[in-house]
CSV table of C-alpha atoms in Angstrom, one decimal:
chain,number,residue,atom,x,y,z
A,17,MET,CA,-81.9,42.6,-33.6
A,18,CYS,CA,-79.2,40.8,-35.9
A,19,SER,CA,-79.1,38.4,-39.0
A,20,SER,CA,-77.2,35.3,-39.5
A,21,ALA,CA,-76.8,32.6,-42.1
A,22,GLY,CA,-76.7,29.9,-39.3
A,23,PRO,CA,-78.5,27.0,-38.9
A,24,PHE,CA,-81.9,28.5,-38.6
A,25,GLY,CA,-81.8,30.3,-42.2
A,26,ARG,CA,-80.0,33.7,-43.6
A,27,ASN,CA,-82.9,35.2,-42.6
A,28,ALA,CA,-84.3,34.3,-39.4
A,29,ARG,CA,-84.4,36.7,-37.1
A,30,LEU,CA,-83.0,36.4,-33.3
A,31,GLU,CA,-84.2,37.7,-30.2
A,32,PRO,CA,-81.6,39.8,-28.1
A,33,ILE,CA,-80.5,37.7,-25.3
A,34,VAL,CA,-81.8,39.1,-21.8
A,35,PRO,CA,-79.1,37.7,-19.3
A,36,SER,CA,-81.2,38.2,-16.3
A,37,GLN,CA,-83.8,35.7,-17.9
A,38,LEU,CA,-81.7,32.5,-18.4
A,39,PRO,CA,-80.5,30.1,-16.0
A,40,ARG,CA,-77.8,30.2,-13.7
A,41,PRO,CA,-75.1,27.6,-14.1
A,42,LYS,CA,-74.4,25.7,-11.3
A,43,LEU,CA,-70.4,25.9,-10.8
A,44,PRO,CA,-68.3,23.4,-9.1
A,45,VAL,CA,-67.6,24.4,-5.6
A,46,ASN,CA,-64.0,24.7,-5.8
A,47,LEU,CA,-65.2,28.0,-8.8
A,48,GLN,CA,-68.2,29.0,-6.8
A,49,ILE,CA,-65.4,30.1,-3.8
A,50,LEU,CA,-63.1,31.8,-6.2
A,51,ALA,CA,-66.3,33.5,-7.9
A,52,VAL,CA,-66.8,34.5,-3.9
A,53,GLY,CA,-64.0,35.6,-3.9
A,54,SER,CA,-63.7,37.8,-6.8
A,55,ALA,CA,-66.3,40.0,-5.6
A,56,TRP,CA,-64.2,41.1,-3.2
A,57,SER,CA,-61.9,43.1,-4.9
A,58,LYS,CA,-62.8,44.5,-8.2
A,59,ALA,CA,-58.6,44.9,-9.1
A,60,SER,CA,-58.1,40.9,-8.5
A,61,PRO,CA,-56.7,38.7,-10.6
A,62,VAL,CA,-59.2,36.5,-9.8
A,63,ALA,CA,-62.4,38.8,-10.6
A,64,SER,CA,-60.8,39.2,-14.1
A,65,THR,CA,-60.5,35.2,-14.3
A,66,MET,CA,-64.1,34.6,-13.5
A,67,GLN,CA,-65.6,37.4,-15.4
A,68,GLY,CA,-64.5,34.9,-18.3
A,69,VAL,CA,-65.7,31.5,-16.9
A,70,GLY,CA,-68.1,29.9,-19.5
A,71,GLY,CA,-68.6,33.5,-20.9
A,72,TRP,CA,-70.1,34.9,-18.2
A,73,GLY,CA,-69.5,37.8,-15.9
A,74,LEU,CA,-70.1,37.7,-12.5
A,75,LYS,CA,-73.1,39.9,-13.0
A,76,SER,CA,-74.2,37.2,-15.2
A,77,LEU,CA,-74.6,34.8,-12.6
A,78,GLY,CA,-76.7,36.8,-10.7
A,79,LEU,CA,-73.7,38.3,-8.2
A,80,ARG,CA,-74.1,41.6,-7.0
A,81,SER,CA,-70.7,43.8,-5.4
A,82,ALA,CA,-70.0,43.1,-2.2
A,83,THR,CA,-70.7,46.3,0.5
A,84,PRO,CA,-67.3,47.1,2.3
A,85,LEU,CA,-68.1,44.9,5.6
A,86,GLU,CA,-69.1,42.3,3.3
A,87,GLU,CA,-66.3,42.2,1.6
A,88,THR,CA,-63.9,42.2,4.9
A,89,ASN,CA,-65.7,39.1,6.1
A,90,ARG,CA,-65.1,37.5,3.4
A,91,MET,CA,-61.8,38.0,3.0
A,92,SER,CA,-61.0,36.6,6.4
A,93,MET,CA,-63.2,33.6,5.5
A,94,PHE,CA,-60.8,33.2,2.9
A,95,ARG,CA,-57.8,33.9,4.6
A,96,ALA,CA,-58.7,31.6,7.8
A,97,PHE,CA,-59.5,28.9,4.9
A,98,LEU,CA,-56.3,29.2,3.4
A,99,GLY,CA,-54.4,29.5,5.9
A,100,LEU,CA,-55.5,25.8,7.8
A,101,THR,CA,-55.5,24.5,4.3
A,102,LEU,CA,-51.8,25.2,4.4
A,103,LEU,CA,-51.6,24.1,7.6
A,104,ALA,CA,-52.9,20.8,7.2
A,105,LEU,CA,-50.7,20.2,4.0
A,106,SER,CA,-48.0,20.7,6.1
A,107,ALA,CA,-48.5,18.0,8.9
A,108,LEU,CA,-49.5,15.9,5.7
A,109,PHE,CA,-45.6,16.0,4.4
A,110,SER,CA,-44.5,16.5,8.0
A,111,PRO,CA,-41.3,14.6,9.1
A,112,LEU,CA,-43.7,12.7,11.6
A,113,HIS,CA,-44.8,10.4,8.6
A,114,ALA,CA,-41.3,10.1,7.1
A,115,SER,CA,-38.3,7.8,7.6
A,116,GLN,CA,-35.1,10.0,9.2
A,117,ARG,CA,-32.0,8.9,8.7
A,118,LEU,CA,-29.7,8.2,11.5
A,119,ASP,CA,-26.0,7.4,12.2
A,120,GLY,CA,-24.3,4.9,14.5
A,121,TYR,CA,-25.1,1.4,15.2
A,122,PHE,CA,-27.8,-0.8,16.3
A,123,ILE,CA,-26.9,-4.0,18.7
A,124,ALA,CA,-28.9,-7.0,18.3
A,125,SER,CA,-30.0,-8.2,21.8
A,126,ASP,CA,-32.8,-11.5,20.1
A,127,ALA,CA,-32.5,-13.0,16.9
A,128,CYS,CA,-35.3,-11.6,15.6
A,129,PRO,CA,-36.6,-11.7,11.6
A,130,ALA,CA,-34.6,-8.6,9.3
A,131,PHE,CA,-37.4,-7.9,6.9
A,132,GLN,CA,-37.1,-6.3,3.4
A,133,SER,CA,-40.6,-4.7,3.7
A,134,PHE,CA,-42.1,-4.9,7.5
A,135,ARG,CA,-45.3,-3.9,6.5
A,136,LYS,CA,-45.8,-6.9,4.1
A,137,GLY,CA,-43.4,-9.3,6.5
A,138,THR,CA,-41.5,-10.4,3.6
A,139,ASN,CA,-37.9,-11.4,4.7
A,140,PRO,CA,-35.7,-12.7,1.4
A,141,GLY,CA,-33.3,-15.9,2.4
A,142,ASP,CA,-35.3,-16.0,6.3
A,143,VAL,CA,-32.5,-13.5,7.6
A,144,THR,CA,-32.3,-13.1,11.6
A,145,LEU,CA,-29.9,-10.8,13.7
A,146,VAL,CA,-27.1,-12.5,15.3
A,147,GLN,CA,-27.4,-11.8,19.2
A,148,GLU,CA,-24.8,-9.0,20.2
A,149,ARG,CA,-23.7,-8.2,16.6
A,150,ALA,CA,-23.3,-4.4,15.8
A,151,TYR,CA,-25.1,-3.5,12.7
A,152,THR,CA,-24.7,0.1,10.4
A,153,ILE,CA,-28.0,1.9,11.3
A,154,LEU,CA,-29.6,3.7,8.4
A,155,GLU,CA,-32.4,5.6,9.0
A,156,LYS,CA,-35.7,4.8,11.5
A,157,ASN,CA,-39.2,4.4,10.0
A,158,LYS,CA,-40.7,8.1,12.1
A,159,SER,CA,-40.1,9.8,14.6
A,160,ASN,CA,-41.6,7.6,17.8
A,161,ALA,CA,-39.4,4.8,15.7
A,162,THR,CA,-41.4,1.6,15.9
A,163,HIS,CA,-38.3,-0.3,13.3
A,164,TYR,CA,-35.0,0.4,11.9
A,165,ARG,CA,-33.3,0.1,8.8
A,166,ILE,CA,-29.9,-1.6,9.1
A,167,ARG,CA,-27.4,-2.8,6.7
A,168,ILE,CA,-26.5,-6.8,7.1
A,169,ARG,CA,-23.6,-7.5,4.6
A,170,GLU,CA,-24.5,-10.6,4.2
A,171,ALA,CA,-28.1,-10.4,2.8
A,172,SER,CA,-29.8,-10.1,-0.3
A,173,PRO,CA,-30.9,-7.1,0.0
A,174,GLN,CA,-28.4,-6.1,2.3
A,175,GLU,CA,-30.6,-3.0,3.5
A,176,ARG,CA,-33.6,-4.5,6.3
A,177,TRP,CA,-35.9,-3.9,8.5
A,178,VAL,CA,-36.0,-5.0,12.5
A,179,ALA,CA,-38.0,-3.9,15.2
A,180,VAL,CA,-36.4,-1.7,17.7
A,181,SER,CA,-37.4,-4.0,20.5
A,182,CYS,CA,-34.4,-6.5,19.1
A,183,GLY,CA,-31.3,-4.4,20.3
A,184,THR,CA,-30.4,-1.3,21.5
A,185,LEU,CA,-29.2,2.1,19.2
A,186,LEU,CA,-25.7,3.2,19.1
A,187,VAL,CA,-25.7,6.8,17.7
A,188,ASP,CA,-22.3,7.6,18.9
A,189,CYS,CA,-20.0,4.9,20.4
A,190,ARG,CA,-17.4,7.4,21.9
A,191,SER,CA,-20.0,10.2,23.0
A,192,SER,CA,-22.0,7.9,25.1
A,193,LYS,CA,-25.0,8.6,23.6
A,194,ALA,CA,-26.7,5.5,23.1
A,195,ILE,CA,-29.8,4.9,23.3
A,196,PRO,CA,-31.6,1.8,25.3
A,197,VAL,CA,-34.7,-0.1,24.3
A,198,GLU,CA,-36.4,0.8,27.3
A,199,PRO,CA,-35.2,4.0,29.3
A,200,VAL,CA,-33.6,2.7,32.8
A,201,THR,CA,-34.2,5.0,35.3
A,202,PRO,CA,-32.6,4.7,39.0
A,203,GLU,CA,-34.9,2.6,41.6
A,204,PRO,CA,-35.4,5.1,44.5
A,205,GLN,CA,-33.4,3.0,47.4
A,206,PRO,CA,-31.4,4.6,50.3
A,207,GLN,CA,-27.6,4.6,49.2
A,208,PRO,CA,-25.9,1.3,51.0
A,209,PRO,CA,-22.3,2.3,53.1
A,210,PRO,CA,-19.4,2.2,50.6
A,211,THR,CA,-18.1,-1.5,50.9
A,212,PRO,CA,-14.6,-2.8,50.8
A,213,GLN,CA,-13.2,-3.2,47.0
A,214,PRO,CA,-12.5,-6.6,46.3
A,215,GLN,CA,-8.3,-8.2,46.8
A,216,PRO,CA,-7.3,-10.9,44.8
A,217,ALA,CA,-5.9,-13.7,47.0
A,218,ALA,CA,-2.9,-15.6,46.6
A,219,GLY,CA,-4.7,-18.1,44.9
A,220,SER,CA,-7.6,-17.0,42.9
A,221,ALA,CA,-8.5,-18.5,39.8
A,222,TYR,CA,-8.7,-15.9,36.6
A,223,LEU,CA,-9.3,-16.5,32.9
A,224,LEU,CA,-7.8,-14.7,30.9
A,225,ALA,CA,-9.2,-14.3,27.4
A,226,LEU,CA,-7.3,-13.2,24.0
A,227,SER,CA,-9.0,-12.9,20.7
A,228,TRP,CA,-7.7,-13.4,17.2
A,229,GLN,CA,-9.3,-10.0,15.7
A,230,PRO,CA,-9.7,-11.2,11.8
A,231,GLY,CA,-11.1,-14.1,12.9
A,232,PHE,CA,-13.4,-12.5,15.4
A,233,CYS,CA,-14.6,-9.4,12.9
A,234,GLN,CA,-15.7,-12.5,10.0
A,235,GLY,CA,-18.9,-12.6,12.9
A,236,HIS,CA,-19.0,-9.3,13.7
A,237,GLN,CA,-18.3,-7.2,10.7
A,238,ASP,CA,-20.5,-3.8,11.5
A,239,LYS,CA,-18.6,-3.4,14.5
A,240,PRO,CA,-16.7,-0.4,14.1
A,241,GLU,CA,-13.3,-1.8,15.1
A,242,CYS,CA,-13.6,-4.6,12.6
A,243,GLU,CA,-14.9,-2.0,9.9
A,244,SER,CA,-11.9,0.2,10.3
A,245,GLN,CA,-9.2,-2.9,10.6
A,246,THR,CA,-5.9,-2.9,8.3
A,247,GLY,CA,-3.5,-5.1,7.3
A,248,GLU,CA,-1.1,-2.6,9.3
A,249,ARG,CA,-2.8,-2.3,12.5
A,250,PHE,CA,-1.8,-4.1,15.7
A,251,ASP,CA,-4.7,-6.6,15.4
A,252,ALA,CA,-4.0,-8.5,11.9
A,253,THR,CA,-1.2,-10.0,13.6
A,254,ASN,CA,-1.1,-9.9,17.2
A,255,PHE,CA,-3.4,-11.4,20.0
A,256,THR,CA,-5.7,-8.2,21.7
A,257,LEU,CA,-7.1,-8.5,25.1
A,258,HIS,CA,-10.6,-9.8,25.3
A,259,GLY,CA,-11.0,-9.9,29.3
A,260,LEU,CA,-9.3,-10.7,32.4
A,261,TRP,CA,-12.1,-12.4,34.3
A,262,PRO,CA,-11.9,-13.7,37.9
A,263,GLN,CA,-13.6,-17.2,38.2
A,264,PRO,CA,-15.8,-18.4,39.1
A,265,ARG,CA,-18.0,-16.9,35.8
A,266,SER,CA,-20.3,-16.2,38.5
A,267,ASN,CA,-18.1,-13.8,39.8
A,268,ASP,CA,-19.3,-10.5,38.7
A,269,TYR,CA,-20.9,-7.1,39.2
A,270,CYS,CA,-19.5,-6.7,42.4
A,271,ASN,CA,-20.8,-3.9,44.5
A,272,VAL,CA,-22.7,-2.1,40.9
A,273,SER,CA,-26.0,-0.6,40.9
A,274,ASN,CA,-28.9,-2.6,39.4
A,275,ARG,CA,-29.1,0.4,37.2
A,276,ASP,CA,-25.6,0.2,35.1
A,277,LYS,CA,-26.0,-4.1,35.9
A,278,ARG,CA,-29.8,-3.7,33.5
A,279,LEU,CA,-27.7,-0.9,31.5
A,280,ASP,CA,-24.8,-3.7,30.5
A,281,GLU,CA,-26.7,-6.9,30.2
A,282,ARG,CA,-28.8,-4.6,27.5
A,283,HIS,CA,-25.7,-3.9,25.8
A,284,GLY,CA,-25.9,-0.6,26.6
A,285,TRP,CA,-22.4,0.0,27.2
A,286,CYS,CA,-21.1,3.5,26.1
A,287,GLN,CA,-23.8,4.8,28.4
A,288,LEU,CA,-22.0,2.9,31.5
A,289,PRO,CA,-19.4,5.1,33.2
A,290,ALA,CA,-16.4,5.7,31.6
A,291,PRO,CA,-13.4,3.6,33.5
A,292,MET,CA,-10.9,6.0,35.7
A,293,LEU,CA,-7.5,5.3,33.3
A,294,SER,CA,-4.5,7.2,33.0
A,295,GLU,CA,-3.7,9.0,29.5
A,296,GLN,CA,-1.0,6.5,29.0
A,297,THR,CA,-3.0,3.1,30.1
A,298,LEU,CA,-5.7,4.8,27.7
A,299,GLU,CA,-3.9,4.4,25.4
A,300,ASP,CA,-2.0,1.8,25.5
A,301,LEU,CA,-5.3,0.1,26.1
A,302,THR,CA,-6.7,1.2,22.7
A,303,VAL,CA,-4.2,-0.9,21.2
A,304,ALA,CA,-3.8,-3.9,23.2
A,305,MET,CA,-8.1,-3.7,23.1
A,306,PRO,CA,-9.8,-2.6,19.7
A,307,GLY,CA,-13.2,-3.5,21.1
A,308,VAL,CA,-12.1,0.7,22.6
A,309,ALA,CA,-14.3,1.6,19.9
A,310,SER,CA,-17.9,-0.1,20.5
A,311,CYS,CA,-16.8,0.8,24.6
A,312,LEU,CA,-16.0,-2.5,25.4
A,313,GLU,CA,-13.8,-1.7,28.2
A,314,HIS,CA,-16.7,-0.3,30.2
A,315,HIS,CA,-18.6,-3.5,29.6
A,316,GLU,CA,-15.3,-5.5,30.7
A,317,TRP,CA,-14.8,-2.9,33.8
A,318,ILE,CA,-18.4,-3.2,35.1
A,319,LYS,CA,-18.8,-6.8,34.7
A,320,HIS,CA,-15.3,-8.5,35.5
A,321,GLY,CA,-12.6,-5.8,36.9
A,322,THR,CA,-14.8,-4.9,40.0
A,323,CYS,CA,-14.7,-8.4,41.0
A,324,TYR,CA,-10.4,-7.7,40.5
A,325,ARG,CA,-9.3,-4.6,41.9
A,326,GLU,CA,-9.9,-1.1,43.4
A,327,SER,CA,-8.5,0.2,40.9
A,328,ALA,CA,-9.4,0.1,37.1
A,329,GLU,CA,-6.3,1.3,36.1
A,330,SER,CA,-4.7,-1.8,38.2
A,331,TYR,CA,-7.2,-4.0,36.4
A,332,PHE,CA,-6.1,-3.1,32.7
A,333,GLY,CA,-2.6,-2.5,32.9
A,334,GLU,CA,-2.1,-5.9,34.8
A,335,ALA,CA,-4.3,-7.3,31.7
A,336,VAL,CA,-1.9,-6.2,29.1
A,337,ALA,CA,0.8,-7.3,30.8
A,338,LEU,CA,-0.1,-10.3,30.5
A,339,LEU,CA,-1.3,-9.7,27.0
A,340,ASP,CA,2.5,-8.7,25.7
A,341,GLN,CA,3.7,-12.2,27.3
A,342,VAL,CA,1.9,-13.9,25.2
A,343,ASN,CA,2.9,-11.6,22.1
A,344,ASP,CA,5.8,-11.8,22.6
A,345,SER,CA,6.6,-15.6,22.7
A,346,PRO,CA,6.0,-18.3,20.7
A,347,VAL,CA,2.8,-18.5,20.2
A,348,ARG,CA,2.0,-15.0,18.4
A,349,ARG,CA,4.5,-16.3,15.7
A,350,LEU,CA,2.9,-19.7,15.7
A,351,PHE,CA,-0.1,-17.8,14.2
A,352,ALA,CA,1.5,-15.4,12.5
A,353,ASP,CA,3.6,-17.9,10.7
A,354,HIS,CA,-0.1,-19.1,9.2
A,355,ILE,CA,-2.5,-16.6,8.2
A,356,GLY,CA,-4.5,-18.1,6.4
A,357,GLU,CA,-4.0,-21.8,7.4
A,358,THR,CA,-5.6,-24.0,9.9
A,359,LEU,CA,-3.6,-24.7,13.2
A,360,ARG,CA,-4.4,-27.4,15.1
A,361,ALA,CA,-5.5,-27.5,18.9
A,362,ASP,CA,-2.7,-29.3,19.8
A,363,GLN,CA,-0.1,-27.1,17.8
A,364,ILE,CA,-0.8,-24.3,19.4
A,365,ARG,CA,-0.7,-26.3,23.2
A,366,ASP,CA,2.3,-27.6,22.3
A,367,ALA,CA,3.6,-23.7,21.5
A,368,PHE,CA,2.3,-22.8,24.9
A,369,ASP,CA,4.5,-25.6,26.7
A,370,HIS,CA,7.6,-24.5,24.4
A,371,ALA,CA,7.5,-20.4,25.6
A,372,PHE,CA,5.9,-20.6,29.2
A,373,GLY,CA,6.8,-24.2,30.3
A,374,PRO,CA,5.5,-28.1,30.1
A,375,GLY,CA,2.0,-28.5,31.0
A,376,SER,CA,1.0,-25.2,30.1
A,377,GLY,CA,-0.7,-26.3,26.8
A,378,ARG,CA,-3.3,-27.7,29.0
A,379,LYS,CA,-4.3,-24.8,30.7
A,380,VAL,CA,-5.5,-23.1,27.1
A,381,GLU,CA,-9.2,-23.6,25.0
A,382,VAL,CA,-9.0,-23.0,21.7
A,383,SER,CA,-12.5,-21.3,20.8
A,384,CYS,CA,-13.8,-21.1,16.9
A,385,SER,CA,-16.2,-19.6,15.0
A,386,GLY,CA,-17.7,-21.1,11.3
A,387,GLY,CA,-14.2,-22.6,11.1
A,388,LEU,CA,-12.0,-19.8,12.2
A,389,ILE,CA,-10.0,-19.7,15.3
A,390,THR,CA,-11.0,-16.4,17.2
A,391,GLU,CA,-10.4,-16.9,20.8
A,392,LEU,CA,-7.9,-18.5,23.1
A,393,ARG,CA,-9.0,-19.3,27.1
A,394,ILE,CA,-6.1,-19.2,29.1
A,395,ASN,CA,-6.9,-20.7,33.0
A,396,LEU,CA,-4.2,-18.7,35.4
A,397,ARG,CA,-4.3,-19.0,39.1
A,398,GLY,CA,-2.2,-16.8,41.6
A,399,ASP,CA,-1.8,-13.0,42.6
A,400,ILE,CA,-1.4,-11.5,39.5
A,401,GLN,CA,1.2,-8.4,39.5
A,402,PRO,CA,2.0,-5.7,36.7
A,403,ASP,CA,5.3,-8.2,36.7
A,404,THR,CA,4.1,-11.3,37.5
A,405,PRO,CA,5.4,-14.2,35.1
A,406,LEU,CA,2.5,-16.0,32.9
A,407,SER,CA,4.0,-19.6,33.8
A,408,GLY,CA,4.2,-19.4,37.0
A,409,LEU,CA,0.4,-18.6,36.8
A,410,LEU,CA,-0.7,-21.1,34.1
A,411,ALA,CA,1.3,-23.5,36.1
A,412,ALA,CA,-1.1,-22.9,38.7
A,413,GLY,CA,-3.9,-22.9,37.0
A,414,ALA,CA,-7.1,-25.5,36.1
A,415,ASP,CA,-6.4,-28.1,33.4
A,416,THR,CA,-9.1,-27.7,30.2
A,417,GLY,CA,-10.4,-29.3,27.1
A,418,PRO,CA,-8.6,-28.6,23.8
A,419,GLY,CA,-12.4,-26.8,22.9
A,420,CYS,CA,-12.4,-27.1,19.3
A,421,GLY,CA,-9.8,-29.5,17.0
A,422,SER,CA,-9.1,-26.7,14.7
A,423,GLY,CA,-9.3,-23.7,13.0
A,424,LYS,CA,-7.7,-21.5,10.1
A,425,VAL,CA,-5.6,-18.4,11.5
A,426,ASP,CA,-8.0,-15.8,9.6
A,427,ALA,CA,-6.3,-12.6,7.8
A,428,VAL,CA,-7.8,-9.6,8.0
A,429,GLY,CA,-10.6,-8.2,5.5
A,430,PHE,CA,-13.7,-10.2,4.7
């Protein structure tokens, strides 16, 4: 017995406490688990901790020491429980549930909305994609993506989410690792016998499309060839090659498989077969056609070149030769001398008359976008060879309207 000066008085008598007579406190589930686990090993730190819970030891809680068999079974159960818990936590924070970084470009095929938050449907500025424009891609929302996050320079904020069905993902424009929105598989069908490749007739008609790259890039700022443009590069002060197109415009995709045609129409250009070109022709084309950075030469060959000649070497070699004649003429000097200024369509057509003979300007249509000159489309007719004078092809070409009345000759930079 003992005495105390507590609230019962100095001489109050206190009966000894018998632990087995006390009500057993009900522990929370997590402490019950720890208490059971502590009985498995007397030397366990858990056992030491549990002995101090609420001031009661394991014996005071009514727990008896475990037999060796019970201890083994309980340890197995604990390890299994711990493993399942860790597995659940691992799955919860798995990358399957997290956004994943991407490098490459997203080629828009539809004018879809670009959301700041696709879950909330917020779209400040009502921004939509521009068809056929390439956007820098940043990430996808999960492994089995439903949305990509891209950068749209003119939007605020610039980083937006778009549905994967709105275009094509190009993860590497030069390694043919493009990912089409819908996988395209060859259709099982018998292979037809080879057919002769087309040959240009003496009176064949063509449209030569030449770009003024700084103006074009203002509307396609995310294309790799536009992001890398500098004031010292060839395309800053020279016309560049867009394409040479056999006419009429419906004359395309000659002897091209359905698979390749569908890939081309979905802008999966880097997945198309590369044109067979010599090292020198490819080097010349890379300068003359900056769009090579986006696999434009794949597209031009599949859609138009296959209806021109039997080889890509001839097609691109002769197209570059025509481009060179324009760049060596007063037409290019007119543009280079008026960078940052406005030119009228009649001034441009007059320059063609002066460079290639009277009436040549009537074969030239000026294309503009947003007040900027982006392209010249030139009607030609005749048998094109590497040394064919452009003047003769223009003289035989069909007349066309002037296109836009005037436009600014843009300088490099956004």
